[in-house]
Amino acid sequence: MDKFRRKLRTRVVAAVSAASALGLVVGCGGSSDGGTGGGRDGDKVTITMGLFGVMGFKETGLLDKYMKEHPNVVIKADVAGDEQTYYTALQTHLAAGSGLKDIQGIEIGRAKELSDTQKDKFVDLAGVAGTDHFLPWKQSQVTASDRKVIGLGTDIGPMAVCYRKDLFEQSGLPTDRDEVAKLWEGDWSKYVDAGKRFKQNSKDDKVAFMDSSSGLFNAMIYGDSQQFYDKKGELVYATNPVVKDAWKLASEAATSDLTAKLRQFQPGWDPGLANSTFASTVCPAWMLAHISEKAGPKNKGKWDVAKAPKGANWGGSFLGVMEKSPVKKEAQELVAWLTAPEQQAFLFKEIGNFPSSQTALKMPEVVDAKSDYFGGAPIGKIFGAAAQEIPDEQVLGRKDGTIKDIFSQGLTLIEAQNKRPNEAWKTTDERIEKAAG
Amino acid sequence: MAISTSTPPDGAPGIGAERQRRRTLLHRLDVRGAPYAFVAPFFVVFAAFSFYPLIYTSWISLHRVELSTLNLMEWVGFDNYTALWDDERFWNALLNTFTIGVLSTVPQLLMALGLAHLLNYRLRGSTFFRVAALTPYATSVGAAALVFTMLFERDFGMINWMLSLVGVDNIDWENNKWAAQTAISSIVIWRWTGYNALLYLAAMQAIPRDRYEAAAIDGASRWQQFLKVTVPGIRSTIVFTIVLSTIGATQLFGEPLIFGQGPNGITGGADNQYQTLGLLLYEEGWKNYQMGRAATVAWAMFLLLIVVFVVQQVVKRVMARKA
């Protein structure tokens, strides 16, 4: 009997282990139906969203507001902290055809690549009702060659210069925002000249004039309609005078020791803001929230915002709807609502994301907005004026995001590793060749 | 079940033999087959998550293919391999992997050996010290690397602050090649020393006490005992930890990635000063989105590990013969 029981036991165990092995195989093959997570259950509609960074929809309660107004809609939003991680996952999901959400956020640096290579997977939003209020250049950035629009605009990034009044004062520079703006009116090289004056008269040699040379580089190239690529999609950075000039001036700032040798949004930059190791930074509208948070209450009122030498746009995003989504119609309505003028104005007021909607730009909430933290600076007017100066056409390229990173690393080579600008350019050139070739 | 419980009716020999045969067949299946069923789950998982990716990776490495359009593959033969051979980034990453590997493995194992020797003494609260030695190993790479990144920060990091107390100027840990590699090695050392110490300790406890007693009677000092009794006694464990650490060092990825943070982490610093092979693979695949080139790096790493393994086997054999 005992023997029999033992035998039975081995048999059961064998059967279980064989079954579980089979189960593993089945589990690998057949779990995913390639959907987008959203769906309909009776008259309840579930919409899923994939977002990144601080786009503000979830953080400011806009999604909750929408659900309250539409009791049959449930929105599930996944927010990835880091855009690079988000985009890598999005690409994998697009390639595999699974794991996508009904609505996906698109960062400006990826807009061209997606509208070139993946437009079939996005719904055409050209005809969605009530979406003719965007800045024309904003929508042209996500319009594919066949006029298909793969996303609707959220925010844009008009640029200004954020500066420290107290630090400017101690080195004899003006502190009033209009006078400061005059200091470098019309030409970025005057900004660097102001930096040289700052350095000469500064009483504290621990304080640098600006945070990083790559911020200056970005501001200069984003003021032109053509940056790294031309309209035909050819790489032209090496011959584009705008890029050349920006490189020259940025490396001049780096070699004249005007920078704190930091990298924006990387370690050291936040404590630099908190401990005042630099007196100015080129700041797109969305950066104000970051500065006020990281510089903290003890620096409140010391910061101010002045108009930049030239208008430029850094950043901004879009929301696209996936073709595969079973709730396409509802998702489009949600995207149209989230990017509508009222919501854009609300987001600007709440977290400082500057509207891409022309209607919103004229709304009093935007025009009359002042920033308490930045000494009451009329940020609505300053950034609004900068937005008007942004060139009407902006040529995007497929690898814009990557190339931008490579350029800021190239400037780090000069700034922190004492490479000669020529040498650093050569390295940068080779790297872009590898990354974009 | 009915077969085995019921007794054969009226003892008909033909039917009984038939049943007997069936029973032995089942029995044989049970004895011969069951072990395969038991090990099957591992091999199924191995096939799905190791073998298939290995083959697929080698297939991809012969193509030019981008992450977003994995369905569009262009056959390029061994172009990716020759390009990698000519690519100075590969040799730079290989050298960095080697130097960081040496910088982290050698002090780590020496310290582990010393620590194990100390733990091997009879001391109060020895369990506490043993557990404490293992704690760093239990922390995640991410958490450890993040903390060390803050410690090694240029302007406000604690290490530079302590160095400033003795008059050393701020070191730009990230942008200086050797400083960056030392900092990354320190993360590895911190995490793995205790782990290796416990391995050594286990081996040391298997050394018979009377050898030490005999050595002591012969007048050997503690240090001589350590060199002449302990180290030879745990030689095979030392070789084992060297193999493990070498594999770990070859695959070094998380520490430098987090140490640099953002785009600089992926490229191992603005000048690739601490880019390891793992980071190069990641850069090609998940920054440049060139899956073919990334797969080539993966295979290069795999082949490299095999070479290292073979070399170690040879060294081991030579050493064994000498001993």
JSON list of N, CA, C and O in Angstrom, two decimals, chain B residues 197-237:
[
{"chain": "B", "resi": 197, "resn": "ALA", "atom": "N", "xyz": [32.59, 37.86, 0.95]},
{"chain": "B", "resi": 197, "resn": "ALA", "atom": "CA", "xyz": [33.15, 37.53, 2.26]},
{"chain": "B", "resi": 197, "resn": "ALA", "atom": "C", "xyz": [32.42, 36.33, 2.86]},
{"chain": "B", "resi": 197, "resn": "ALA", "atom": "O", "xyz": [33.05, 35.43, 3.44]},
{"chain": "B", "resi": 198, "resn": "LEU", "atom": "N", "xyz": [31.12, 36.29, 2.70]},
{"chain": "B", "resi": 198, "resn": "LEU", "atom": "CA", "xyz": [30.37, 35.17, 3.25]},
{"chain": "B", "resi": 198, "resn": "LEU", "atom": "C", "xyz": [30.70, 33.86, 2.54]},
{"chain": "B", "resi": 198, "resn": "LEU", "atom": "O", "xyz": [30.77, 32.81, 3.15]},
{"chain": "B", "resi": 199, "resn": "LEU", "atom": "N", "xyz": [30.92, 33.95, 1.21]},
{"chain": "B", "resi": 199, "resn": "LEU", "atom": "CA", "xyz": [31.34, 32.75, 0.49]},
{"chain": "B", "resi": 199, "resn": "LEU", "atom": "C", "xyz": [32.67, 32.24, 1.04]},
{"chain": "B", "resi": 199, "resn": "LEU", "atom": "O", "xyz": [32.84, 31.04, 1.29]},
{"chain": "B", "resi": 200, "resn": "TYR", "atom": "N", "xyz": [33.61, 33.17, 1.25]},
{"chain": "B", "resi": 200, "resn": "TYR", "atom": "CA", "xyz": [34.92, 32.78, 1.78]},
{"chain": "B", "resi": 200, "resn": "TYR", "atom": "C", "xyz": [34.78, 32.22, 3.18]},
{"chain": "B", "resi": 200, "resn": "TYR", "atom": "O", "xyz": [35.42, 31.24, 3.54]},
{"chain": "B", "resi": 201, "resn": "LEU", "atom": "N", "xyz": [33.92, 32.85, 3.97]},
{"chain": "B", "resi": 201, "resn": "LEU", "atom": "CA", "xyz": [33.75, 32.43, 5.35]},
{"chain": "B", "resi": 201, "resn": "LEU", "atom": "C", "xyz": [33.25, 30.98, 5.40]},
{"chain": "B", "resi": 201, "resn": "LEU", "atom": "O", "xyz": [33.76, 30.16, 6.18]},
{"chain": "B", "resi": 202, "resn": "ALA", "atom": "N", "xyz": [32.28, 30.69, 4.53]},
{"chain": "B", "resi": 202, "resn": "ALA", "atom": "CA", "xyz": [31.74, 29.32, 4.51]},
{"chain": "B", "resi": 202, "resn": "ALA", "atom": "C", "xyz": [32.85, 28.33, 4.20]},
{"chain": "B", "resi": 202, "resn": "ALA", "atom": "O", "xyz": [32.95, 27.26, 4.82]},
{"chain": "B", "resi": 203, "resn": "ALA", "atom": "N", "xyz": [33.71, 28.71, 3.24]},
{"chain": "B", "resi": 203, "resn": "ALA", "atom": "CA", "xyz": [34.80, 27.80, 2.87]},
{"chain": "B", "resi": 203, "resn": "ALA", "atom": "C", "xyz": [35.81, 27.69, 4.01]},
{"chain": "B", "resi": 203, "resn": "ALA", "atom": "O", "xyz": [36.33, 26.61, 4.29]},
{"chain": "B", "resi": 204, "resn": "MET", "atom": "N", "xyz": [36.06, 28.82, 4.68]},
{"chain": "B", "resi": 204, "resn": "MET", "atom": "CA", "xyz": [37.06, 28.81, 5.76]},
{"chain": "B", "resi": 204, "resn": "MET", "atom": "C", "xyz": [36.63, 27.92, 6.90]},
{"chain": "B", "resi": 204, "resn": "MET", "atom": "O", "xyz": [37.45, 27.29, 7.56]},
{"chain": "B", "resi": 205, "resn": "GLN", "atom": "N", "xyz": [35.33, 27.86, 7.13]},
{"chain": "B", "resi": 205, "resn": "GLN", "atom": "CA", "xyz": [34.87, 27.08, 8.28]},
{"chain": "B", "resi": 205, "resn": "GLN", "atom": "C", "xyz": [35.01, 25.58, 8.03]},
{"chain": "B", "resi": 205, "resn": "GLN", "atom": "O", "xyz": [34.92, 24.79, 8.95]},
{"chain": "B", "resi": 206, "resn": "ALA", "atom": "N", "xyz": [35.21, 25.24, 6.76]},
{"chain": "B", "resi": 206, "resn": "ALA", "atom": "CA", "xyz": [35.39, 23.82, 6.45]},
{"chain": "B", "resi": 206, "resn": "ALA", "atom": "C", "xyz": [36.84, 23.39, 6.67]},
{"chain": "B", "resi": 206, "resn": "ALA", "atom": "O", "xyz": [37.16, 22.21, 6.60]},
{"chain": "B", "resi": 207, "resn": "ILE", "atom": "N", "xyz": [37.73, 24.37, 6.92]},
{"chain": "B", "resi": 207, "resn": "ILE", "atom": "CA", "xyz": [39.14, 24.02, 7.17]},
{"chain": "B", "resi": 207, "resn": "ILE", "atom": "C", "xyz": [39.26, 23.47, 8.59]},
{"chain": "B", "resi": 207, "resn": "ILE", "atom": "O", "xyz": [38.84, 24.13, 9.54]},
{"chain": "B", "resi": 208, "resn": "PRO", "atom": "N", "xyz": [39.82, 22.28, 8.73]},
{"chain": "B", "resi": 208, "resn": "PRO", "atom": "CA", "xyz": [39.92, 21.68, 10.07]},
{"chain": "B", "resi": 208, "resn": "PRO", "atom": "C", "xyz": [40.71, 22.55, 11.04]},
{"chain": "B", "resi": 208, "resn": "PRO", "atom": "O", "xyz": [41.76, 23.11, 10.67]},
{"chain": "B", "resi": 209, "resn": "ARG", "atom": "N", "xyz": [40.19, 22.65, 12.26]},
{"chain": "B", "resi": 209, "resn": "ARG", "atom": "CA", "xyz": [40.83, 23.51, 13.27]},
{"chain": "B", "resi": 209, "resn": "ARG", "atom": "C", "xyz": [42.25, 23.03, 13.60]},
{"chain": "B", "resi": 209, "resn": "ARG", "atom": "O", "xyz": [43.13, 23.84, 13.90]},
{"chain": "B", "resi": 210, "resn": "ASP", "atom": "N", "xyz": [42.46, 21.72, 13.54]},
{"chain": "B", "resi": 210, "resn": "ASP", "atom": "CA", "xyz": [43.76, 21.21, 14.01]},
{"chain": "B", "resi": 210, "resn": "ASP", "atom": "C", "xyz": [44.92, 21.69, 13.14]},
{"chain": "B", "resi": 210, "resn": "ASP", "atom": "O", "xyz": [46.06, 21.75, 13.58]},
{"chain": "B", "resi": 211, "resn": "ARG", "atom": "N", "xyz": [44.59, 22.08, 11.89]},
{"chain": "B", "resi": 211, "resn": "ARG", "atom": "CA", "xyz": [45.67, 22.63, 11.06]},
{"chain": "B", "resi": 211, "resn": "ARG", "atom": "C", "xyz": [46.20, 23.93, 11.67]},
{"chain": "B", "resi": 211, "resn": "ARG", "atom": "O", "xyz": [47.39, 24.18, 11.68]},
{"chain": "B", "resi": 212, "resn": "TYR", "atom": "N", "xyz": [45.24, 24.76, 12.14]},
{"chain": "B", "resi": 212, "resn": "TYR", "atom": "CA", "xyz": [45.67, 26.02, 12.77]},
{"chain": "B", "resi": 212, "resn": "TYR", "atom": "C", "xyz": [46.46, 25.72, 14.04]},
{"chain": "B", "resi": 212, "resn": "TYR", "atom": "O", "xyz": [47.48, 26.35, 14.32]},
{"chain": "B", "resi": 213, "resn": "GLU", "atom": "N", "xyz": [45.94, 24.72, 14.80]},
{"chain": "B", "resi": 213, "resn": "GLU", "atom": "CA", "xyz": [46.62, 24.39, 16.05]},
{"chain": "B", "resi": 213, "resn": "GLU", "atom": "C", "xyz": [48.04, 23.93, 15.77]},
{"chain": "B", "resi": 213, "resn": "GLU", "atom": "O", "xyz": [49.01, 24.37, 16.41]},
{"chain": "B", "resi": 214, "resn": "ALA", "atom": "N", "xyz": [48.14, 23.08, 14.75]},
{"chain": "B", "resi": 214, "resn": "ALA", "atom": "CA", "xyz": [49.47, 22.58, 14.39]},
{"chain": "B", "resi": 214, "resn": "ALA", "atom": "C", "xyz": [50.38, 23.73, 13.98]},
{"chain": "B", "resi": 214, "resn": "ALA", "atom": "O", "xyz": [51.55, 23.81, 14.40]},
{"chain": "B", "resi": 215, "resn": "ALA", "atom": "N", "xyz": [49.81, 24.65, 13.20]},
{"chain": "B", "resi": 215, "resn": "ALA", "atom": "CA", "xyz": [50.60, 25.80, 12.75]},
{"chain": "B", "resi": 215, "resn": "ALA", "atom": "C", "xyz": [51.02, 26.65, 13.93]},
{"chain": "B", "resi": 215, "resn": "ALA", "atom": "O", "xyz": [52.17, 27.11, 14.00]},
{"chain": "B", "resi": 216, "resn": "ALA", "atom": "N", "xyz": [50.09, 26.83, 14.86]},
{"chain": "B", "resi": 216, "resn": "ALA", "atom": "CA", "xyz": [50.39, 27.65, 16.03]},
{"chain": "B", "resi": 216, "resn": "ALA", "atom": "C", "xyz": [51.52, 27.01, 16.85]},
{"chain": "B", "resi": 216, "resn": "ALA", "atom": "O", "xyz": [52.42, 27.71, 17.33]},
{"chain": "B", "resi": 217, "resn": "ILE", "atom": "N", "xyz": [51.45, 25.69, 16.98]},
{"chain": "B", "resi": 217, "resn": "ILE", "atom": "CA", "xyz": [52.50, 24.99, 17.74]},
{"chain": "B", "resi": 217, "resn": "ILE", "atom": "C", "xyz": [53.86, 25.17, 17.06]},
{"chain": "B", "resi": 217, "resn": "ILE", "atom": "O", "xyz": [54.88, 25.37, 17.71]},
{"chain": "B", "resi": 218, "resn": "ASP", "atom": "N", "xyz": [53.81, 25.15, 15.71]},
{"chain": "B", "resi": 218, "resn": "ASP", "atom": "CA", "xyz": [55.05, 25.37, 14.97]},
{"chain": "B", "resi": 218, "resn": "ASP", "atom": "C", "xyz": [55.53, 26.81, 15.04]},
{"chain": "B", "resi": 218, "resn": "ASP", "atom": "O", "xyz": [56.55, 27.15, 14.44]},
{"chain": "B", "resi": 219, "resn": "GLY", "atom": "N", "xyz": [54.74, 27.67, 15.68]},
{"chain": "B", "resi": 219, "resn": "GLY", "atom": "CA", "xyz": [55.18, 29.05, 15.87]},
{"chain": "B", "resi": 219, "resn": "GLY", "atom": "C", "xyz": [54.76, 30.00, 14.76]},
{"chain": "B", "resi": 219, "resn": "GLY", "atom": "O", "xyz": [55.35, 31.06, 14.60]},
{"chain": "B", "resi": 220, "resn": "ALA", "atom": "N", "xyz": [53.72, 29.62, 13.98]},
{"chain": "B", "resi": 220, "resn": "ALA", "atom": "CA", "xyz": [53.27, 30.50, 12.90]},
{"chain": "B", "resi": 220, "resn": "ALA", "atom": "C", "xyz": [52.43, 31.64, 13.48]},
{"chain": "B", "resi": 220, "resn": "ALA", "atom": "O", "xyz": [51.59, 31.40, 14.35]},
{"chain": "B", "resi": 221, "resn": "SER", "atom": "N", "xyz": [52.67, 32.86, 13.00]},
{"chain": "B", "resi": 221, "resn": "SER", "atom": "CA", "xyz": [51.87, 33.99, 13.45]},
{"chain": "B", "resi": 221, "resn": "SER", "atom": "C", "xyz": [50.50, 33.93, 12.77]},
{"chain": "B", "resi": 221, "resn": "SER", "atom": "O", "xyz": [50.28, 33.14, 11.87]},
{"chain": "B", "resi": 222, "resn": "ARG", "atom": "N", "xyz": [49.59, 34.82, 13.20]},
{"chain": "B", "resi": 222, "resn": "ARG", "atom": "CA", "xyz": [48.25, 34.86, 12.60]},
{"chain": "B", "resi": 222, "resn": "ARG", "atom": "C", "xyz": [48.36, 35.09, 11.09]},
{"chain": "B", "resi": 222, "resn": "ARG", "atom": "O", "xyz": [47.64, 34.48, 10.30]},
{"chain": "B", "resi": 223, "resn": "TRP", "atom": "N", "xyz": [49.20, 36.00, 10.73]},
{"chain": "B", "resi": 223, "resn": "TRP", "atom": "CA", "xyz": [49.36, 36.35, 9.33]},
{"chain": "B", "resi": 223, "resn": "TRP", "atom": "C", "xyz": [49.88, 35.16, 8.54]},
{"chain": "B", "resi": 223, "resn": "TRP", "atom": "O", "xyz": [49.39, 34.85, 7.45]},
{"chain": "B", "resi": 224, "resn": "GLN", "atom": "N", "xyz": [50.89, 34.47, 9.13]},
{"chain": "B", "resi": 224, "resn": "GLN", "atom": "CA", "xyz": [51.42, 33.29, 8.45]},
{"chain": "B", "resi": 224, "resn": "GLN", "atom": "C", "xyz": [50.35, 32.20, 8.35]},
{"chain": "B", "resi": 224, "resn": "GLN", "atom": "O", "xyz": [50.25, 31.52, 7.34]},
{"chain": "B", "resi": 225, "resn": "GLN", "atom": "N", "xyz": [49.54, 32.08, 9.41]},
{"chain": "B", "resi": 225, "resn": "GLN", "atom": "CA", "xyz": [48.45, 31.10, 9.36]},
{"chain": "B", "resi": 225, "resn": "GLN", "atom": "C", "xyz": [47.50, 31.42, 8.21]},
{"chain": "B", "resi": 225, "resn": "GLN", "atom": "O", "xyz": [47.05, 30.54, 7.48]},
{"chain": "B", "resi": 226, "resn": "PHE", "atom": "N", "xyz": [47.21, 32.72, 8.09]},
{"chain": "B", "resi": 226, "resn": "PHE", "atom": "CA", "xyz": [46.29, 33.15, 7.03]},
{"chain": "B", "resi": 226, "resn": "PHE", "atom": "C", "xyz": [46.85, 32.78, 5.66]},
{"chain": "B", "resi": 226, "resn": "PHE", "atom": "O", "xyz": [46.16, 32.23, 4.81]},
{"chain": "B", "resi": 227, "resn": "LEU", "atom": "N", "xyz": [48.16, 33.08, 5.48]},
{"chain": "B", "resi": 227, "resn": "LEU", "atom": "CA", "xyz": [48.76, 32.85, 4.17]},
{"chain": "B", "resi": 227, "resn": "LEU", "atom": "C", "xyz": [48.96, 31.36, 3.88]},
{"chain": "B", "resi": 227, "resn": "LEU", "atom": "O", "xyz": [48.75, 30.91, 2.77]},
{"chain": "B", "resi": 228, "resn": "LYS", "atom": "N", "xyz": [49.38, 30.61, 4.90]},
{"chain": "B", "resi": 228, "resn": "LYS", "atom": "CA", "xyz": [49.79, 29.22, 4.63]},
{"chain": "B", "resi": 228, "resn": "LYS", "atom": "C", "xyz": [48.69, 28.20, 4.86]},
{"chain": "B", "resi": 228, "resn": "LYS", "atom": "O", "xyz": [48.76, 27.09, 4.36]},
{"chain": "B", "resi": 229, "resn": "VAL", "atom": "N", "xyz": [47.70, 28.56, 5.68]},
{"chain": "B", "resi": 229, "resn": "VAL", "atom": "CA", "xyz": [46.63, 27.60, 5.94]},
{"chain": "B", "resi": 229, "resn": "VAL", "atom": "C", "xyz": [45.32, 28.03, 5.28]},
{"chain": "B", "resi": 229, "resn": "VAL", "atom": "O", "xyz": [44.72, 27.28, 4.52]},
{"chain": "B", "resi": 230, "resn": "THR", "atom": "N", "xyz": [44.90, 29.27, 5.57]},
{"chain": "B", "resi": 230, "resn": "THR", "atom": "CA", "xyz": [43.58, 29.68, 5.11]},
{"chain": "B", "resi": 230, "resn": "THR", "atom": "C", "xyz": [43.51, 29.76, 3.59]},
{"chain": "B", "resi": 230, "resn": "THR", "atom": "O", "xyz": [42.65, 29.15, 2.96]},
{"chain": "B", "resi": 231, "resn": "VAL", "atom": "N", "xyz": [44.41, 30.55, 3.00]},
{"chain": "B", "resi": 231, "resn": "VAL", "atom": "CA", "xyz": [44.32, 30.80, 1.56]},
{"chain": "B", "resi": 231, "resn": "VAL", "atom": "C", "xyz": [44.41, 29.50, 0.75]},
{"chain": "B", "resi": 231, "resn": "VAL", "atom": "O", "xyz": [43.55, 29.26, -0.12]},
{"chain": "B", "resi": 232, "resn": "PRO", "atom": "N", "xyz": [45.39, 28.63, 1.02]},
{"chain": "B", "resi": 232, "resn": "PRO", "atom": "CA", "xyz": [45.40, 27.37, 0.25]},
{"chain": "B", "resi": 232, "resn": "PRO", "atom": "C", "xyz": [44.14, 26.55, 0.51]},
{"chain": "B", "resi": 232, "resn": "PRO", "atom": "O", "xyz": [43.66, 25.85, -0.38]},
{"chain": "B", "resi": 233, "resn": "GLY", "atom": "N", "xyz": [43.59, 26.66, 1.72]},
{"chain": "B", "resi": 233, "resn": "GLY", "atom": "CA", "xyz": [42.41, 25.87, 2.06]},
{"chain": "B", "resi": 233, "resn": "GLY", "atom": "C", "xyz": [41.17, 26.25, 1.28]},
{"chain": "B", "resi": 233, "resn": "GLY", "atom": "O", "xyz": [40.26, 25.44, 1.13]},
{"chain": "B", "resi": 234, "resn": "ILE", "atom": "N", "xyz": [41.11, 27.49, 0.83]},
{"chain": "B", "resi": 234, "resn": "ILE", "atom": "CA", "xyz": [39.88, 27.92, 0.14]},
{"chain": "B", "resi": 234, "resn": "ILE", "atom": "C", "xyz": [40.17, 28.27, -1.31]},
{"chain": "B", "resi": 234, "resn": "ILE", "atom": "O", "xyz": [39.44, 29.04, -1.92]},
{"chain": "B", "resi": 235, "resn": "ARG", "atom": "N", "xyz": [41.23, 27.68, -1.86]},
{"chain": "B", "resi": 235, "resn": "ARG", "atom": "CA", "xyz": [41.62, 28.07, -3.21]},
{"chain": "B", "resi": 235, "resn": "ARG", "atom": "C", "xyz": [40.49, 27.92, -4.22]},
{"chain": "B", "resi": 235, "resn": "ARG", "atom": "O", "xyz": [40.21, 28.81, -5.02]},
{"chain": "B", "resi": 236, "resn": "SER", "atom": "N", "xyz": [39.77, 26.81, -4.15]},
{"chain": "B", "resi": 236, "resn": "SER", "atom": "CA", "xyz": [38.73, 26.60, -5.17]},
{"chain": "B", "resi": 236, "resn": "SER", "atom": "C", "xyz": [37.62, 27.64, -5.04]},
{"chain": "B", "resi": 236, "resn": "SER", "atom": "O", "xyz": [37.05, 28.09, -6.04]},
{"chain": "B", "resi": 237, "resn": "THR", "atom": "N", "xyz": [37.31, 28.06, -3.82]},
{"chain": "B", "resi": 237, "resn": "THR", "atom": "CA", "xyz": [36.30, 29.10, -3.65]},
{"chain": "B", "resi": 237, "resn": "THR", "atom": "C", "xyz": [36.78, 30.42, -4.22]},
{"chain": "B", "resi": 237, "resn": "THR", "atom": "O", "xyz": [36.02, 31.17, -4.84]}
]
